[in-house]
């Protein structure tokens, strides 16, 4: 009789447990399906619903929504970069060269640059570079002035290059910046009686913007001003002084 009684109890409990298990499994599937349906229905909506039918459903659609958001870009900040580029001399913003009492406007000059930089933070970076500048002058044919300088710059970005939200880091595509530094080197005004010698470019200032093409490669466009402290700016001029040279530069910046 006791065995019959136990079998009777088990016969009653097993359908109940099975029903409970079936209910839990069904509720689980319904939560997941509802959460995923919400994702599909709101794929192009920036703000997801505040509530979900259950914690599991909320977790499912919020995670999928974050992964599918086109405005979210995964980015790993870099430590260093190299820069390579060239530019044109701005004759109207460059001092005139002198031959005796005559003065000649700079016209058709160009510059090249190669640099190595370090990203100190999301706002600040520093860079050492080598630049060459070839100046040409109106009404003086086949005679140039050449500058070769090594410099150091400290750059400040006007917007954070990358923004971290939780575990996700997003980079900006467009970042304006300014820079300040100094350089030194040699200059030579080619031809008879040309001024030449040691020059200090201080201050050297820059104002421009960076456009990122990929996570690692971008383009910098900037205006660069050099105050050249030397011993003449022209031919037959040896009394020294300070002269201004301005360039507009475009370069590739490759982060690594």
Coordinates of C-alpha atoms in Angstrom, one line a residue:
X1 CA 0.0 0.0 0.0
X2 CA 2.8 2.4 0.8
X3 CA 4.4 1.8 -2.5
X4 CA 1.1 2.4 -4.3
X5 CA 0.8 5.7 -2.3
X6 CA 4.2 6.9 -3.3
X7 CA 3.6 6.1 -6.9
X8 CA 0.4 8.1 -6.7
X9 CA 2.2 11.1 -5.2
X10 CA 4.9 10.9 -7.9
X11 CA 2.2 10.7 -10.6
X12 CA 0.7 13.9 -9.3
X13 CA 4.0 15.8 -8.9
X14 CA 5.7 14.9 -12.2
X15 CA 3.0 16.6 -14.4
X16 CA 3.2 19.7 -12.2
X17 CA 7.0 19.9 -12.5
X18 CA 6.8 19.3 -16.2
X19 CA 4.2 22.0 -16.5
X20 CA 6.4 24.4 -14.5
X21 CA 9.4 23.6 -16.6
X22 CA 7.4 24.1 -19.7
X23 CA 6.2 27.4 -18.4
X24 CA 9.7 28.6 -17.6
X25 CA 11.1 27.6 -21.0
X26 CA 8.2 29.3 -22.8
X27 CA 8.7 32.5 -20.8
X28 CA 12.4 32.4 -21.5
X29 CA 11.8 32.1 -25.3
X30 CA 9.1 34.8 -25.2
X31 CA 11.5 37.3 -23.5
X32 CA 14.3 36.7 -25.9
X33 CA 11.9 36.8 -29.0
X34 CA 10.3 40.0 -27.7
X35 CA 13.6 41.7 -27.1
X36 CA 15.0 40.7 -30.6
X37 CA 11.7 41.9 -32.2
X38 CA 12.1 45.3 -30.6
X39 CA 15.6 45.5 -32.0
X40 CA 14.4 44.8 -35.5
X41 CA 11.5 47.2 -35.2
X42 CA 13.7 50.1 -33.9
X43 CA 17.0 49.5 -35.8
X44 CA 17.0 53.1 -37.0
X45 CA 15.9 54.7 -33.8
X46 CA 18.7 56.2 -31.6
X47 CA 16.7 55.9 -28.3
X48 CA 15.7 52.4 -27.3
X49 CA 12.7 51.7 -25.1
X50 CA 13.1 52.4 -21.4
X51 CA 11.7 49.1 -20.3
X52 CA 11.6 45.6 -21.5
X53 CA 9.5 42.6 -20.7
X54 CA 12.1 41.1 -18.2
X55 CA 15.7 41.7 -17.4
X56 CA 16.9 39.1 -20.0
X57 CA 14.9 40.7 -22.8
X58 CA 16.3 44.1 -21.9
X59 CA 19.9 42.8 -21.9
X60 CA 19.4 41.1 -25.2
X61 CA 18.0 44.0 -27.2
X62 CA 20.2 46.7 -25.6
X63 CA 23.4 44.7 -26.4
X64 CA 22.4 44.1 -30.0
X65 CA 21.3 47.7 -30.4
X66 CA 24.7 49.0 -29.3
X67 CA 26.5 46.7 -31.7
X68 CA 24.3 47.8 -34.6
X69 CA 24.5 51.6 -33.9
X70 CA 26.2 53.2 -36.9
X71 CA 27.4 56.1 -34.8
X72 CA 29.5 53.9 -32.5
X73 CA 33.0 53.2 -33.7
X74 CA 35.4 51.1 -31.8
X75 CA 38.8 52.7 -31.6
X76 CA 42.1 52.0 -29.8
X77 CA 44.1 55.1 -29.0
X78 CA 47.6 55.1 -30.5
X79 CA 50.9 56.3 -28.9
X80 CA 52.9 57.6 -31.8
X81 CA 52.6 58.8 -35.4
X82 CA 54.7 59.9 -38.4
X83 CA 53.9 62.8 -40.6
X84 CA 54.9 63.4 -44.2
X85 CA 53.8 66.3 -46.4
X86 CA 54.5 69.4 -48.4
X87 CA 53.2 72.9 -48.9
X88 CA 53.3 76.2 -50.6
X89 CA 55.0 79.5 -49.4
X90 CA 52.6 82.3 -48.9
X91 CA 54.3 85.2 -50.6
X92 CA 51.9 87.9 -49.3
X93 CA 52.7 86.7 -45.7
X94 CA 56.5 86.4 -46.2
X95 CA 58.9 89.3 -45.9
X96 CA 60.5 90.8 -49.0
X97 CA 64.1 89.9 -49.9
X98 CA 66.5 92.8 -50.3
X99 CA 69.2 93.7 -52.8
X100 CA 70.6 97.0 -51.7
X101 CA 67.6 99.4 -51.6
X102 CA 65.4 97.1 -53.8
X103 CA 62.9 94.7 -52.4
X104 CA 61.4 91.6 -54.1
X105 CA 58.3 89.7 -53.1
X106 CA 58.4 86.0 -52.4
X107 CA 56.6 84.1 -55.2
X108 CA 56.2 80.4 -56.0
X109 CA 58.1 78.9 -53.1
X110 CA 57.4 75.5 -51.5
X111 CA 58.2 73.5 -48.4
X112 CA 58.5 69.8 -47.3
X113 CA 58.1 68.2 -43.9
X114 CA 58.7 64.9 -42.2
X115 CA 58.0 64.4 -38.5
X116 CA 57.7 62.0 -35.6
X117 CA 55.1 62.6 -32.9
X118 CA 53.8 61.3 -29.6
X119 CA 50.2 61.4 -28.4
X120 CA 50.5 62.6 -24.8
X121 CA 46.7 62.6 -24.2
X122 CA 43.4 63.0 -26.1
X123 CA 44.2 66.8 -26.3
X124 CA 47.9 67.2 -26.4
X125 CA 50.7 65.8 -28.6
X126 CA 54.3 66.7 -29.3
X127 CA 56.4 66.3 -32.4
X128 CA 59.9 66.7 -33.7
X129 CA 60.3 67.4 -37.4
X130 CA 62.7 68.2 -40.3
X131 CA 61.6 70.9 -42.8
X132 CA 63.0 72.4 -45.9
X133 CA 61.7 75.6 -47.5
X134 CA 62.7 76.9 -50.9
X135 CA 61.8 80.5 -51.5
X136 CA 61.5 82.0 -55.0
X137 CA 61.2 85.7 -55.7
X138 CA 59.4 87.8 -58.3
X139 CA 61.6 89.5 -60.9
X140 CA 64.6 87.4 -59.9
X141 CA 65.0 84.4 -62.1
X142 CA 66.8 81.1 -61.2
X143 CA 67.9 82.4 -57.8
X144 CA 66.4 80.9 -54.7
X145 CA 66.8 80.9 -50.9
X146 CA 66.8 77.6 -49.0
X147 CA 66.1 76.9 -45.4
X148 CA 66.7 73.5 -43.7
X149 CA 65.5 73.3 -40.1
X150 CA 64.9 70.8 -37.3
X151 CA 62.1 71.8 -34.9
X152 CA 60.0 70.7 -32.0
X153 CA 56.3 71.5 -31.6
X154 CA 53.6 71.1 -28.9
X155 CA 50.2 70.7 -30.4
X156 CA 46.8 71.3 -28.7
X157 CA 43.6 69.9 -30.1
X158 CA 40.4 71.9 -29.7
X159 CA 38.3 68.8 -29.4
X160 CA 39.1 65.4 -27.8
X161 CA 40.5 63.0 -30.5
X162 CA 38.7 60.1 -28.8
X163 CA 35.8 59.9 -26.3
X164 CA 35.4 57.0 -24.0
X165 CA 31.9 55.9 -22.9
X166 CA 32.1 52.9 -20.6
X167 CA 34.0 50.2 -22.5
X168 CA 33.5 51.8 -25.9
X169 CA 36.0 54.4 -27.3
X170 CA 34.9 56.5 -30.2
X171 CA 37.2 58.7 -32.3
X172 CA 36.4 62.1 -33.9
X173 CA 36.7 62.5 -37.7
X174 CA 37.4 66.2 -37.7
X175 CA 39.7 67.9 -35.1
X176 CA 41.0 71.5 -35.3
X177 CA 44.3 72.2 -33.6
X178 CA 47.0 74.7 -32.9
X179 CA 50.7 74.3 -32.3
X180 CA 53.6 76.3 -30.8
X181 CA 57.4 75.5 -30.9
X182 CA 60.7 76.5 -32.3
X183 CA 63.4 75.3 -34.7
X184 CA 67.0 75.9 -35.8
X185 CA 69.1 75.2 -38.9
X186 CA 70.8 76.7 -41.9
X187 CA 69.7 79.1 -44.6
X188 CA 71.3 80.1 -47.9
X189 CA 70.4 82.8 -50.4
X190 CA 71.9 81.3 -53.6
X191 CA 74.0 83.5 -55.9
X192 CA 76.6 86.2 -55.5
X193 CA 76.6 88.0 -52.1
X194 CA 73.7 85.9 -50.9
X195 CA 73.0 86.0 -47.1
X196 CA 73.5 82.7 -45.4
X197 CA 74.3 81.1 -42.1
X198 CA 72.7 79.8 -38.9
X199 CA 69.0 80.6 -38.3
X200 CA 66.6 80.2 -35.4
X201 CA 62.9 79.8 -36.1
X202 CA 61.3 81.1 -32.9
X203 CA 58.5 81.1 -32.5
X204 CA 57.1 78.6 -34.9
X205 CA 53.3 78.5 -34.8
X206 CA 50.6 76.5 -36.6
X207 CA 46.9 76.5 -36.9
X208 CA 44.9 73.9 -38.8
X209 CA 42.7 70.8 -38.7
X210 CA 43.0 67.0 -39.0
X211 CA 40.6 64.8 -40.9
X212 CA 40.8 61.1 -40.1
X213 CA 40.3 58.8 -43.2
X214 CA 40.6 55.6 -41.2
X215 CA 41.4 54.8 -37.6
X216 CA 45.1 55.1 -38.3
X217 CA 45.5 57.5 -41.3
X218 CA 44.5 61.1 -41.5
X219 CA 45.2 64.3 -43.3
X220 CA 46.5 67.5 -41.7
X221 CA 46.0 70.9 -43.3
X222 CA 47.6 73.9 -41.5
X223 CA 49.0 77.4 -41.7
X224 CA 52.5 77.6 -40.4
X225 CA 54.3 80.8 -39.3
X226 CA 58.1 81.0 -38.8
X227 CA 59.9 84.0 -37.3
X228 CA 63.4 83.6 -38.7
X229 CA 66.2 85.1 -36.6
X230 CA 69.3 85.2 -38.8
X231 CA 71.8 87.5 -40.4
X232 CA 70.1 88.9 -43.4
X233 CA 67.3 88.2 -45.8
X234 CA 68.5 88.8 -49.3
X235 CA 71.7 89.6 -51.2
X236 CA 74.4 92.0 -49.9
X237 CA 72.5 92.2 -46.6
X238 CA 74.6 91.3 -43.5
X239 CA 73.2 93.4 -40.7
X240 CA 71.1 90.6 -39.3
X241 CA 67.5 90.9 -38.2
X242 CA 64.2 89.1 -38.0
X243 CA 62.1 88.1 -41.0
X244 CA 58.8 86.3 -41.3
X245 CA 58.1 83.2 -43.5
X246 CA 54.6 81.7 -43.8
X247 CA 53.6 78.4 -45.5
X248 CA 50.4 76.4 -45.9
X249 CA 51.1 72.7 -45.4
X250 CA 49.2 69.5 -46.2
X251 CA 50.5 66.2 -44.9
X252 CA 49.5 62.6 -44.1
X253 CA 49.6 61.6 -40.5
X254 CA 49.9 57.8 -39.9
X255 CA 49.3 56.6 -36.3
X256 CA 50.9 53.5 -34.9

